[in-house]
mmCIF file of C-alpha atoms in Angstrom:
data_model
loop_
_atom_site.group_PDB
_atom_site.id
_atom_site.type_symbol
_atom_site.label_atom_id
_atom_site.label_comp_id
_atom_site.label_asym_id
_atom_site.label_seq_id
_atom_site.Cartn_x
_atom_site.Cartn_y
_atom_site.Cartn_z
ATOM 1 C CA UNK A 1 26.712 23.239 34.581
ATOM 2 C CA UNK A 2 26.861 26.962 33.956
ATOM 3 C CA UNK A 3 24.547 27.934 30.137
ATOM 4 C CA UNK A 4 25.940 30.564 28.195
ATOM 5 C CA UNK A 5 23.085 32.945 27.252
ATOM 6 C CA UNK A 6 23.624 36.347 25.485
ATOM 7 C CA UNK A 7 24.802 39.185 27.381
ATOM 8 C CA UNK A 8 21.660 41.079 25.827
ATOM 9 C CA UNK A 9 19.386 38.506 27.999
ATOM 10 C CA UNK A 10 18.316 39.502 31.446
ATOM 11 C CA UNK A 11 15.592 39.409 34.018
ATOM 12 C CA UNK A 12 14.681 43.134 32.875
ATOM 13 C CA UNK A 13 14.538 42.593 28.887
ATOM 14 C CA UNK A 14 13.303 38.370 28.813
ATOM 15 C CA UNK A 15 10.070 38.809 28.025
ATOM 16 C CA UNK A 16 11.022 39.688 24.418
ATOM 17 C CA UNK A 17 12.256 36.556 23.720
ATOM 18 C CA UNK A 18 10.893 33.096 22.889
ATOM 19 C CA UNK A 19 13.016 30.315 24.127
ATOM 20 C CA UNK A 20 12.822 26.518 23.978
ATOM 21 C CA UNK A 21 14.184 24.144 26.742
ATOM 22 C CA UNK A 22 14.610 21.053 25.051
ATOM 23 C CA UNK A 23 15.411 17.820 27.413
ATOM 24 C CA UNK A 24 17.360 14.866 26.178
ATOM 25 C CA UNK A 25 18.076 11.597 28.148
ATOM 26 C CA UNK A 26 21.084 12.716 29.877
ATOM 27 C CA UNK A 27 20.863 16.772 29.111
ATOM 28 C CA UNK A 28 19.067 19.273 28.290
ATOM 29 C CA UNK A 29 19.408 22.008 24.808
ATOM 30 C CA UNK A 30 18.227 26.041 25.720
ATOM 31 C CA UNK A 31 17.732 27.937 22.901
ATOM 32 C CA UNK A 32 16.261 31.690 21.910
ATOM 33 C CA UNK A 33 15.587 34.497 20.145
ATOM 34 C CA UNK A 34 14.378 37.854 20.071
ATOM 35 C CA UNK A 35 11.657 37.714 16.790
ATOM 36 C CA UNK A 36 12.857 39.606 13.500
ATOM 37 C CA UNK A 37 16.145 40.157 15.186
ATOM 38 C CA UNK A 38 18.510 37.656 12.850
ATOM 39 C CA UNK A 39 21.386 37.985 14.816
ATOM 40 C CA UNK A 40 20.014 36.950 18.078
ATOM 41 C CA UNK A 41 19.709 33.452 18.021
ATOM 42 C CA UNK A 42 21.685 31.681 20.183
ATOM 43 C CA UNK A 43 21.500 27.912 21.578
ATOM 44 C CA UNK A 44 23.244 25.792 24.324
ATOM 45 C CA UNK A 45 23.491 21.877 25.339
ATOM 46 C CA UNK A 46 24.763 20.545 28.643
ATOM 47 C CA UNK A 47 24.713 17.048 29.818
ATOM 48 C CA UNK A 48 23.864 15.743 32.863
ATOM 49 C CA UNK A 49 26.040 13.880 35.452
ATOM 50 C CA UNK A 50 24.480 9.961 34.735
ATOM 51 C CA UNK A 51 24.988 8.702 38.483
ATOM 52 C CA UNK A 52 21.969 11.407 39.155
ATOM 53 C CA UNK A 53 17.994 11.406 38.861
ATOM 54 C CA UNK A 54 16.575 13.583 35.745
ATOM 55 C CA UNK A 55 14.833 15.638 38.287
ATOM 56 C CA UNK A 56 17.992 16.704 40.488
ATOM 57 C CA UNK A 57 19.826 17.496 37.687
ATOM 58 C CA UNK A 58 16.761 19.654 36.389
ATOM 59 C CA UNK A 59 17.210 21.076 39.871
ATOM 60 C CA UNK A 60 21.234 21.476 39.677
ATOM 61 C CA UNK A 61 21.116 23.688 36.416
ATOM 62 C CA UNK A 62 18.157 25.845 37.834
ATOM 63 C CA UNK A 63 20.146 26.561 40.699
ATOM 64 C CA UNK A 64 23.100 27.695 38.826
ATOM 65 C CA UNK A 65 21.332 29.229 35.802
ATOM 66 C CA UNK A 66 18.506 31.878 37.202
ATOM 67 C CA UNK A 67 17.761 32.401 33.231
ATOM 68 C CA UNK A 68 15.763 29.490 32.840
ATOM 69 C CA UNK A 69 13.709 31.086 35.483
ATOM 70 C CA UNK A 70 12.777 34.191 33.566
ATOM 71 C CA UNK A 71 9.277 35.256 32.172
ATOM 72 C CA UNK A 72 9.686 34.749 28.350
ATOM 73 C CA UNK A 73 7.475 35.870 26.083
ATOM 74 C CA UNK A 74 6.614 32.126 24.921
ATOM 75 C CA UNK A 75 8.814 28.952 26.792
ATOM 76 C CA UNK A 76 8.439 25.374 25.352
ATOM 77 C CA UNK A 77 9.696 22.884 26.849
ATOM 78 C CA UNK A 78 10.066 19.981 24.454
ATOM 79 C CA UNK A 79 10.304 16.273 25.168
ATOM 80 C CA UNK A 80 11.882 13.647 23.394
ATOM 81 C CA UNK A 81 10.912 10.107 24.006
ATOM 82 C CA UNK A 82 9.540 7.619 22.114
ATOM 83 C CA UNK A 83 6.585 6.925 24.605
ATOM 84 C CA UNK A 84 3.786 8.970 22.427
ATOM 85 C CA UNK A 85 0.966 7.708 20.350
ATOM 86 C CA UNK A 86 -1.186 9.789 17.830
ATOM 87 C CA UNK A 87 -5.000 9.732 18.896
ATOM 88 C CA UNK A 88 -7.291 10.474 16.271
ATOM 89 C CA UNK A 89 -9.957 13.045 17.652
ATOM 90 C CA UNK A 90 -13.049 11.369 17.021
ATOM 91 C CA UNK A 91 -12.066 8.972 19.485
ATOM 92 C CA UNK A 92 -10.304 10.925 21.866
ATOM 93 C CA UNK A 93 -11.652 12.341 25.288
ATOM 94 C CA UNK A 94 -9.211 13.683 27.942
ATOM 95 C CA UNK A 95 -11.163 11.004 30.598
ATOM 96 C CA UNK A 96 -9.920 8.166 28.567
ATOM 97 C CA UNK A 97 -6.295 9.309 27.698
ATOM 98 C CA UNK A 98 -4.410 6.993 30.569
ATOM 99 C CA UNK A 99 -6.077 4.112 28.473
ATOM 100 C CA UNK A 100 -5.359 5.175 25.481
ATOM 101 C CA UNK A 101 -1.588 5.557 25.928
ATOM 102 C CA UNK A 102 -1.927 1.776 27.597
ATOM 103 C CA UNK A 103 -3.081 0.709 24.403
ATOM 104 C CA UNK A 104 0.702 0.904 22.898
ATOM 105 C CA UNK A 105 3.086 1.237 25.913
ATOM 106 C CA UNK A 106 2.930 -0.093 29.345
ATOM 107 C CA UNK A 107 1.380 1.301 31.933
ATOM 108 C CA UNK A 108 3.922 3.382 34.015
ATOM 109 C CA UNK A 109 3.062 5.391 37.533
ATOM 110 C CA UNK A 110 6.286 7.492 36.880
ATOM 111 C CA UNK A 111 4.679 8.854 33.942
ATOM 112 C CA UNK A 112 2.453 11.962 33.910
ATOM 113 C CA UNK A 113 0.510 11.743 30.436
ATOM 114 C CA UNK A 114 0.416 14.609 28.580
ATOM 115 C CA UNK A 115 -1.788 15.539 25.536
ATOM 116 C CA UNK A 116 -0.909 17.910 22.714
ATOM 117 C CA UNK A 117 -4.011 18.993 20.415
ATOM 118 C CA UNK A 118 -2.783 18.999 16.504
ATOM 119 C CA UNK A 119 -5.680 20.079 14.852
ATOM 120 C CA UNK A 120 -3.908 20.474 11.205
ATOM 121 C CA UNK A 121 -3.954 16.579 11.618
ATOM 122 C CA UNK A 122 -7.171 16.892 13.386
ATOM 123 C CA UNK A 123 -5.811 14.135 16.349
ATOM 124 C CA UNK A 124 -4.035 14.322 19.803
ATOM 125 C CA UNK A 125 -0.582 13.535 20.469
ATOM 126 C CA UNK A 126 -0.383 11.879 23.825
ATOM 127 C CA UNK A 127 2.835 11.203 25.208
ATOM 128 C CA UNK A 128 4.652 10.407 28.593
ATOM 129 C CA UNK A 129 6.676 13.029 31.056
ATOM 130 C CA UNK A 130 8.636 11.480 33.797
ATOM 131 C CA UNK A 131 6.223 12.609 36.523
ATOM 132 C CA UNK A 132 8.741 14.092 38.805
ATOM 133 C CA UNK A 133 10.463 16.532 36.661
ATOM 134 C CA UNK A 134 7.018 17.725 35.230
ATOM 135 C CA UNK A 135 6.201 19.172 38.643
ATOM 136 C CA UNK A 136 9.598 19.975 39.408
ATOM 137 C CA UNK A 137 9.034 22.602 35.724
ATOM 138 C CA UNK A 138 5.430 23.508 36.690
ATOM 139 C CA UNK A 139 6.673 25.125 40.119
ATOM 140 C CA UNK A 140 9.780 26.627 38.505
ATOM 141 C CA UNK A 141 8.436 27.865 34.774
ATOM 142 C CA UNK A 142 6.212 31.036 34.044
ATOM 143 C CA UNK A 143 3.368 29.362 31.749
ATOM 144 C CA UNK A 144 5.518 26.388 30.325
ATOM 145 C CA UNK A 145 3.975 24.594 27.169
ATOM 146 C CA UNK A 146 4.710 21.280 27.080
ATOM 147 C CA UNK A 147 4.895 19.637 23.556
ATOM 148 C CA UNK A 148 6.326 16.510 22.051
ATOM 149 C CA UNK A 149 9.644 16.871 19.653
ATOM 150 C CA UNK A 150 8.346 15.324 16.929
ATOM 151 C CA UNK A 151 4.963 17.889 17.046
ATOM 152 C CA UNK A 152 6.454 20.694 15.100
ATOM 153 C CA UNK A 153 7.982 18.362 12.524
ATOM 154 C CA UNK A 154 4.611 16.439 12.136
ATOM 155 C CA UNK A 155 3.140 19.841 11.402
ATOM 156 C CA UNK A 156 5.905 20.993 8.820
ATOM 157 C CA UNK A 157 6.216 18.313 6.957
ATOM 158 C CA UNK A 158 2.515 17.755 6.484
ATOM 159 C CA UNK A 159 2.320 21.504 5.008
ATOM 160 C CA UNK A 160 5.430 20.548 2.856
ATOM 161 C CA UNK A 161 3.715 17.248 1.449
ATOM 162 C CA UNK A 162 0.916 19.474 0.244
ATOM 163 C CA UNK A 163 2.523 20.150 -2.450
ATOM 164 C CA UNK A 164 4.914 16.874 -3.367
ATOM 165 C CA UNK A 165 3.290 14.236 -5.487
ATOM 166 C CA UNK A 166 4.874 11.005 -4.436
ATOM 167 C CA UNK A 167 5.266 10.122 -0.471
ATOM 168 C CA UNK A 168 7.746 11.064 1.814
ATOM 169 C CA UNK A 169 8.977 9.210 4.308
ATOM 170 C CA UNK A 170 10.891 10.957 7.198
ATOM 171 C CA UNK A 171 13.668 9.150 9.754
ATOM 172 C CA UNK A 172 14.492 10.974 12.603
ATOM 173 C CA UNK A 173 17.397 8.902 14.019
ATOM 174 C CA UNK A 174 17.883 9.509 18.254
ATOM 175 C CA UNK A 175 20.881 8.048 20.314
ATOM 176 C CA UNK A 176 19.061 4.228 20.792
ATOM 177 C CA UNK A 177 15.544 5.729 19.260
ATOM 178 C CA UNK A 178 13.845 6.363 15.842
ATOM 179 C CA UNK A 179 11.042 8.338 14.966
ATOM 180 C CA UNK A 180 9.366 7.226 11.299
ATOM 181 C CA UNK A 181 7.126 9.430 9.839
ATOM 182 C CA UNK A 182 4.908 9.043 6.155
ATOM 183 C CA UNK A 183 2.746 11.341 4.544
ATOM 184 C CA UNK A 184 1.475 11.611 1.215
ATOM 185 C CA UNK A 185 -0.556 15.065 -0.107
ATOM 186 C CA UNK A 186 -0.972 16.142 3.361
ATOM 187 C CA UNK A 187 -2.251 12.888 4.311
ATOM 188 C CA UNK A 188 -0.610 10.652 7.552
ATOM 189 C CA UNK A 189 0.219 6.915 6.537
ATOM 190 C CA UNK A 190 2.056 5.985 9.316
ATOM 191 C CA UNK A 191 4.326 7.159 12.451
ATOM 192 C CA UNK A 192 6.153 5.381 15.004
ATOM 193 C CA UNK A 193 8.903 4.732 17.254
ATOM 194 C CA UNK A 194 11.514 2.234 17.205
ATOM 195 C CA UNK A 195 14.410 0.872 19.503
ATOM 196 C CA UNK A 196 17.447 0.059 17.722
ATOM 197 C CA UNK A 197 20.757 -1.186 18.754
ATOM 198 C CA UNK A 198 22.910 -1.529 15.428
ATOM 199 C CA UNK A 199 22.852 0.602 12.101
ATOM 200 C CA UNK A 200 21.368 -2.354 10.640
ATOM 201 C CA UNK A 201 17.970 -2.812 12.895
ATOM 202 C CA UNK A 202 17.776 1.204 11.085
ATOM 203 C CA UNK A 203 17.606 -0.303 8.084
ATOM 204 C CA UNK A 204 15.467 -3.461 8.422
ATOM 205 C CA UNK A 205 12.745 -0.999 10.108
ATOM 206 C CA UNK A 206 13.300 1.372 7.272
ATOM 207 C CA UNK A 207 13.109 -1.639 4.130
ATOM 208 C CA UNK A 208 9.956 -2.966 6.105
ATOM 209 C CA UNK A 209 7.818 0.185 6.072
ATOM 210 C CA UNK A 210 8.472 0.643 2.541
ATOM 211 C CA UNK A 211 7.288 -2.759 1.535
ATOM 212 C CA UNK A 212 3.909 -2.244 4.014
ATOM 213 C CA UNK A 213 3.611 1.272 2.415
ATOM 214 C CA UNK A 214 4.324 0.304 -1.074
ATOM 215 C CA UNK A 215 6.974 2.570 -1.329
ATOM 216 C CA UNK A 216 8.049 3.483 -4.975
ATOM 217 C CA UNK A 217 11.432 2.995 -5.034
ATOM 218 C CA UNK A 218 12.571 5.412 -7.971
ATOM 219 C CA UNK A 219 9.857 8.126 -7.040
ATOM 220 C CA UNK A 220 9.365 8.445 -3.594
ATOM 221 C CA UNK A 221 11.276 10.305 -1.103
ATOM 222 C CA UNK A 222 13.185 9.260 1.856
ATOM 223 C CA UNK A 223 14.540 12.218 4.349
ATOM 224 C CA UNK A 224 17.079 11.497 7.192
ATOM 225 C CA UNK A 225 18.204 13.963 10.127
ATOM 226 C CA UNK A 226 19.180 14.046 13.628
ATOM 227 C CA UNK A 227 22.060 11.464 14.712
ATOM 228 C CA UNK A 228 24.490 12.704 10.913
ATOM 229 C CA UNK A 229 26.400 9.652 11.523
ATOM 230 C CA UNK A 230 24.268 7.119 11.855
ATOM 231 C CA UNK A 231 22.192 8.573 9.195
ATOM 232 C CA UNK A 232 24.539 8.329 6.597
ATOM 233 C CA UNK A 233 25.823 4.803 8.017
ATOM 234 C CA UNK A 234 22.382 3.883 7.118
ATOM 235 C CA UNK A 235 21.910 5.867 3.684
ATOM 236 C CA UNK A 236 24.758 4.074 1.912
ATOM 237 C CA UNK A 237 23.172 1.028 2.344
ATOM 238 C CA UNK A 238 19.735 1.931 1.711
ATOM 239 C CA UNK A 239 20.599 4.202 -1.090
ATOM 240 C CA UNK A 240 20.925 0.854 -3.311
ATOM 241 C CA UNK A 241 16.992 0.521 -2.978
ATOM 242 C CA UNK A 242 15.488 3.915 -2.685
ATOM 243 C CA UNK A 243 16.699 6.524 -5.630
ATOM 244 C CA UNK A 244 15.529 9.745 -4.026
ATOM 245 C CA UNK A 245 16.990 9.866 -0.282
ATOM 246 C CA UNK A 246 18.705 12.746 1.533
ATOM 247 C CA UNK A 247 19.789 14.069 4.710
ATOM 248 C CA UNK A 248 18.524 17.064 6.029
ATOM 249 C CA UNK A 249 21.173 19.800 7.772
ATOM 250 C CA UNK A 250 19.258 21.650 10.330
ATOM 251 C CA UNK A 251 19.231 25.013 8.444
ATOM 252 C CA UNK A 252 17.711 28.730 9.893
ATOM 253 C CA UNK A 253 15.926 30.979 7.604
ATOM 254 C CA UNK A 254 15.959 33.971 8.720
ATOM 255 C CA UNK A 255 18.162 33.408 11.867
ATOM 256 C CA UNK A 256 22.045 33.493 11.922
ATOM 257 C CA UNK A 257 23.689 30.229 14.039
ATOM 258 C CA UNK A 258 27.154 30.148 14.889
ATOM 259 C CA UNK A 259 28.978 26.954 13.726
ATOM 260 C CA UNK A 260 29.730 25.281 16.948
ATOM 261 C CA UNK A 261 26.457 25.452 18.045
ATOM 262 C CA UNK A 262 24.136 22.266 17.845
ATOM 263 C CA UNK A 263 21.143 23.025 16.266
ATOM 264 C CA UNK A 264 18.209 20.329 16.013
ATOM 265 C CA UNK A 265 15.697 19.761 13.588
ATOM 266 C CA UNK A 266 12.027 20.514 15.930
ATOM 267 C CA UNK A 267 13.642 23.389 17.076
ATOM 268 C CA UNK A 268 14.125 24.936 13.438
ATOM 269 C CA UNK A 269 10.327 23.276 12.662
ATOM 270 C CA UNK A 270 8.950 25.376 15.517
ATOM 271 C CA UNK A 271 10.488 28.106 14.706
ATOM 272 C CA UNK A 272 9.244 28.009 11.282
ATOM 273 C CA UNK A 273 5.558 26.928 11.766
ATOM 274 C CA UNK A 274 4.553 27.221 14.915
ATOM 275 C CA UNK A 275 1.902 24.908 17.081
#
């Protein structure tokens, strides 16, 4: 499981760049750039062999690929799961944040409970890190931040609804997992995760938010992205109901990506914004 980096990256020059290791149930995405520098982007995703743990194939790829071991100027490491909850800050305290994650998923000993401050939203994402490979990243990362996927996407998207007048809801659709996301002028109506097994249970969940939400059908604005297929399995269905619905193509601003390369949508969000 060998990650091709440029030739431009090494041990000497790394701490120019900000990078992004992005872990997915059966792989993991490494990404970078050097800032300002459009042609320097570059981005990678292996999978992992299924019959092993997460955390010895985290310890497989290190061992192969001494650049995830560099010192970067800033390394993320971003989880995707849909084991988070969003903790408004008047009721949060870090003593209390093992029962507050009980209060919407079970409790779990393999889980190391993370929290991620979002002040723009003025709450705490909590959310869950398979205990093992946490530590596993602590001992072999120089001053890893851990953060949620859908964190920089909550953070764009509330800037962009600033500025729109009717809501927005966002679907970000993961192999098995959803992410639903409303805003309206900068305000949070809802987010959540769901599991779903057919393109349909994608569209029930979808139908039912809008009726809880009162979602105009002719003015407000529906947004897919992540799994393109499923997406648009979903859209031409749902597209009889909801006028103003699109899918969003990862896109870089000021960065140049090579076609073959996978590109996901919180990695183009943090980019943009920032935490």
């Amino acid at each position: 499981m060998t990650i091709r980096v440029p030739n431009t990256l090494t041990a000497d020059n790394s701490d120019k760049y900000e990078v992004s290791i992005r872990l997915l149930p059966d792989g993991l995405s490494f990404s970078g750039y050097l800032p300002l520098e459009k042609d320097s982007f570059f981005t990678e995703t292996i999978l992992f062999d299924r019959d092993l743990s997460m955390v010895q194939s985290l310890k497989d790829v290190f061992f192969n690929n001494p650049c995830l071991s560099y010192i970067y100027k800033s390394l993320y490491v971003i989880c995707v799961s849909g084991k988070y909850t969003l903790v408004p800050d008047s009721v949060f305290s870090e003593k209390d944040k093992k029962m507050l994650f009980s209060f919407c998923h079970q409790e779990d000993e393999s889980l190391k409970i993370l929290v991620q401050p979002l002040k723009i939203l003025n709450s705490s994402l909590l959310f869950g890190f398979d205990r093992e490979s946490y530590e596993f990243l602590v001992r072999s990362l120089t001053n890893p931040q851990f953060i949620h996927s859908l964190s920089p996407l909550l953070i764009l998207w509330q800037k962009k609804s600033l500025t729109c007048y009717p809501k927005q809801m966002y679907v970000v659709v993961h192999d098995c997992t959803m992410d639903v996301l409303c805003l309206e002028r900068g305000e949070l109506l809802f987010v959540n995760s769901f599991d779903y097994e057919t393109d349909n249970d994608i569209i029930y969940y979808i139908m039912y938010i809008c009726k809880q939400l009162g979602f105009n059908q002719l003015e407000d604005c529906l947004s897919f992205c992540g799994d393109k297929g499923r997406c648009q399995s979903a859209m031409s269905v749902i597209n009889k109901y909801v006028r103003q619905s699109e899918y969003l193509q990862p896109k870089m601003k000021d960065y140049q990506v090579a076609v073959d390369q996978d590109l996901y949508m919180d990695i183009v969000a943090l980019m943009e914004c920032g935490l």
